[in-house]
Amino acid sequence: KGKYPLLFCTSHKNAVGEDDILGGDEVKAQVIEFNLIKFKLLDEDIYLVAATLRPETLFGVTNVWVNPEADYVLVKVDGEKWIISEKAAFKLSYQDRKIEIVEKFKGEKLIGRKVYSPLDNRELLVLPAPFVDPNNASGIVYSVPAHAPYDWAALVDLKRNPEEAEKYGISASEIEAIQPISIIEIAGYSEYPAKDACEKHEVESQTDYEKLDRATEEIYKAEFYNGVLKDNCGEFAGYRISDVKDKVIEEFRSRGFLDVMYEVTALKKPVICRCGGEVIAAILPDQWFIDYSNERWKQLARECLANMAIIPEFHRRLFEYTIEWLRERPCARKRGIGTKLPFDPEWIIESLSDSTIYMAFYTVIHQIKRHRIKADQLTESFWDYVLLGKGDREKVSKETGIPPKTLDKLRLHFEYWYPVDLRHTAPPHITNHLTFFIFHHAAIFDEDKWPRAISINAIVSGREGRKMSKSYGNIIPLADVSRKYSTDLYRLYISSDADIKTEMDWREARVAATAKNLQRFWETAIKIIELPNGKGRVNRIIDKWLTSKLNTKIKNATEHIENFEIRSAIFKTLNESLEEIEKYFSYIEATRSSPNARLLKRYIETVTRMLAPVIPHVCEELWHRMGHKRTIVKAKWPSPDESRINVELEKAFDQVENLISDVDEIIKVTGKKFKKLYVYVAAEWKYKLLNAISRIYEEEGSLNPRILMPRLMKDEQFRRYGKQVSKIISEICKRGELWKYCGRDLEYKILKMLRSYIAKRLQLEKVYVVYEEKARYDPKGKAAQSMPGRAALYLE
Ligand SMILES: [Zn+2]
């Protein structure tokens, strides 16, 4: 409990968290500390109070800026007379200050007056500057034209238009007399870095806000890290600013002219509360905080995070950063919904500060309900016993009136479920909820109950290329989704159109394509379910291929699911399955055999089980049509039978498809009509050669003709084909890898078996498959070009 600055809504008079701010986490509202420098007016006991983030620049002050149009006030602040903007006085009244307004006036009244520089009592002019924002900090700034781009630009403006000052009785010569004072030495910049930055960013005037903001940020960073204070900076001369800044503040404070004020920074200002009120920085008396700055606690959080999986891994850095950066966080408010603060029931815990270990509650709430345990029985010792295993069972039972057996049951349920295996949510929660989740688990539980993993899903952020936003009216209310698209289609679309790393753009055309796919899956499944268990001749090799494909699919999809590659898993289970089934029927038809209904049914049943998490309703319906009585929810995820995976066979079938697309390409390019295709399967020695190359590649780890050639030429069977071998090697080395091929006889067998399938796909009359050495008809001498896995082709 204490006094710390926090975000505060001036309308509903409460501390606000990210959840209360319009625009939420994305606004990145934060409280920052400004230094206030008090400049005493000549001959009066009144201070003009200027705000700065760079108090060390006070050594280079040349004048003070005030916005002539803005509203200012003379106020008594804790008994001292200050001049600040009216807005600043309002804000300070929330920052544990006693504020008493004496007089209100426009800024112009101050212009032309003089103040003392607090460091050396030089007399400084108060000058007009439209860039000064009365809504930011004190609404008054002091000018350091050598090092602050805004000040440089404002001074140039005024020298260019001296009549702006003459209006207030200030002569042009007085303005001309103002010279920048260089106080920071920095490599790569001239005496006046602000001038350099203004020129670089092509600043035209003090109202070029965007350019000036960029120039300011650049100079601020450069000078902070690399700037060294010059001899005119008293005891701080020769020091780097980053090393000495805190000491400067301490010194100025002890000399009585430095004070502080808190202000809100954000990507978008003003920061507005969801109630419509403006959010400012406030210091409330007796505010409750959670002190995340505690080093021992931070260390536990670091350890917890280090042992967790973060998916995708690249988010880990933001977690690490947030753990370091979190300090005292206001955790309670006087209004709103939430849990009462146990130490002070007048306060209610703010929602994000409260959402830390509620997953533990999920593990037992059903039992609490079942045993009709009342809220007032859920005492601290009850939770200590159930969640931490602490305390004496009989004692807790006596205190709460809950039977010991029931207490043990609850404890058992908690032990069964905990730790949290995975917390899945969206990126904006990293810097608050998820980091609190880590902190609090690490603080409360033993290490074996610390969470294991967090996965973070990028969101659906756009629609048809435009950002999705309530204000554009292009959001899709979740309630409309099931009516307009159906739940399964929606689920399938959002999980297959992008992976969890990438933000998604909602596109109706792609939704429609997904719907088509879903429809195709339904129809294919129904067709297979209704297939009679026929007795026709079953083609063993095609069945073996489909069986192999199915088991490969289970293996790959399982790996994808375990790695959170949901999109790839769906591609394997849905898109590829549809293709495989279609091919299977074509192969069966081309070989004049019958489909193996039992195999197909097993195939579609397995795929249905794998798709059930994504499209549960469609799969549940299919499941029952398959004759199952229980829900698919209870069906197990399939496991692959690796002994049924036949990589060679899959390659042989892939070669057929590759061959078809190659020939298709040739037909398209030539534009001719062909009737016959001759396919030449390579000679035996070429398979041996590729096998030998593959072995050498494995040994050497690279493909180098200077290593390959001499080694292969030692072998009599390759020496005979020296020239051809050299050509093959140079081609492989150029590719940098070997292509896929299977055994020669298998290649021949599958090509020959599917020759009428190939003919049909390519609209040819006849396809001949022959071995290279047996090629009697080879008018263009193509057969010699054949390679393993890449049969030579001749069309006529
Ligand atoms: Zn509010």
Coordinates of N, CA and C in Angstrom, one line a residue, residues 46-47 72-86 88-90 92 98-103 105:
I46 N 7.2 34.4 -7.5 CA 6.3 33.5 -8.3 C 7.3 32.7 -9.3
Y47 N 7.0 31.4 -9.4 CA 7.8 30.6 -10.3 C 7.1 30.2 -11.6
Y72 N -3.5 29.7 -18.8 CA -2.6 29.4 -17.7 C -3.2 29.9 -16.4
V73 N -2.6 29.4 -15.3 CA -3.1 29.8 -14.0 C -1.9 30.1 -13.1
L74 N -2.2 31.0 -12.1 CA -1.3 31.2 -11.0 C -1.9 30.4 -9.9
V75 N -1.2 29.4 -9.4 CA -1.7 28.5 -8.4 C -0.8 28.5 -7.2
K76 N -1.4 28.2 -6.0 CA -0.5 27.9 -4.9 C -0.4 26.4 -4.8
V77 N 0.8 25.9 -5.0 CA 1.1 24.4 -4.9 C 1.8 24.2 -3.6
D78 N 1.2 23.5 -2.7 CA 1.7 23.2 -1.4 C 2.4 24.5 -0.8
G79 N 1.6 25.7 -1.0 CA 2.0 26.9 -0.4 C 2.9 27.8 -1.3
E80 N 3.5 27.2 -2.4 CA 4.4 28.0 -3.2 C 3.6 28.5 -4.4
K81 N 4.0 29.7 -5.0 CA 3.2 30.2 -6.1 C 3.8 29.8 -7.4
W82 N 3.1 29.1 -8.2 CA 3.5 28.6 -9.5 C 2.6 29.1 -10.6
I83 N 3.3 29.3 -11.8 CA 2.5 29.5 -13.0 C 2.6 28.3 -13.9
I84 N 1.5 27.7 -14.2 CA 1.5 26.5 -15.1 C 0.2 26.5 -15.9
S85 N 0.1 25.6 -16.8 CA -1.2 25.6 -17.6 C -2.3 25.2 -16.7
E86 N -3.5 25.6 -17.1 CA -4.7 25.3 -16.3 C -4.9 23.8 -16.2
A88 N -2.5 21.6 -16.4 CA -1.5 21.0 -15.5 C -1.9 21.1 -14.1
A89 N -2.6 22.2 -13.7 CA -3.1 22.4 -12.3 C -4.1 21.4 -12.0
F90 N -5.0 21.1 -13.0 CA -6.0 20.1 -12.8 C -5.4 18.7 -12.6
L92 N -2.2 18.1 -11.5 CA -1.5 18.0 -10.3 C -2.4 17.9 -9.1
K98 N -1.5 19.9 -2.9 CA -2.6 20.8 -2.5 C -2.6 22.0 -3.5
I99 N -3.6 22.1 -4.3 CA -3.7 23.1 -5.4 C -4.7 24.1 -5.0
E100 N -4.3 25.4 -5.2 CA -5.3 26.5 -4.9 C -5.1 27.5 -6.0
I101 N -6.2 27.7 -6.9 CA -6.0 28.6 -8.0 C -6.3 30.0 -7.6
V102 N -5.3 30.9 -7.9 CA -5.4 32.3 -7.5 C -5.9 33.1 -8.7
E103 N -5.5 32.8 -9.9 CA -5.8 33.7 -11.0 C -5.7 32.9 -12.3
F105 N -5.4 33.3 -16.7 CA -5.1 34.2 -17.7 C -4.6 33.5 -19.0

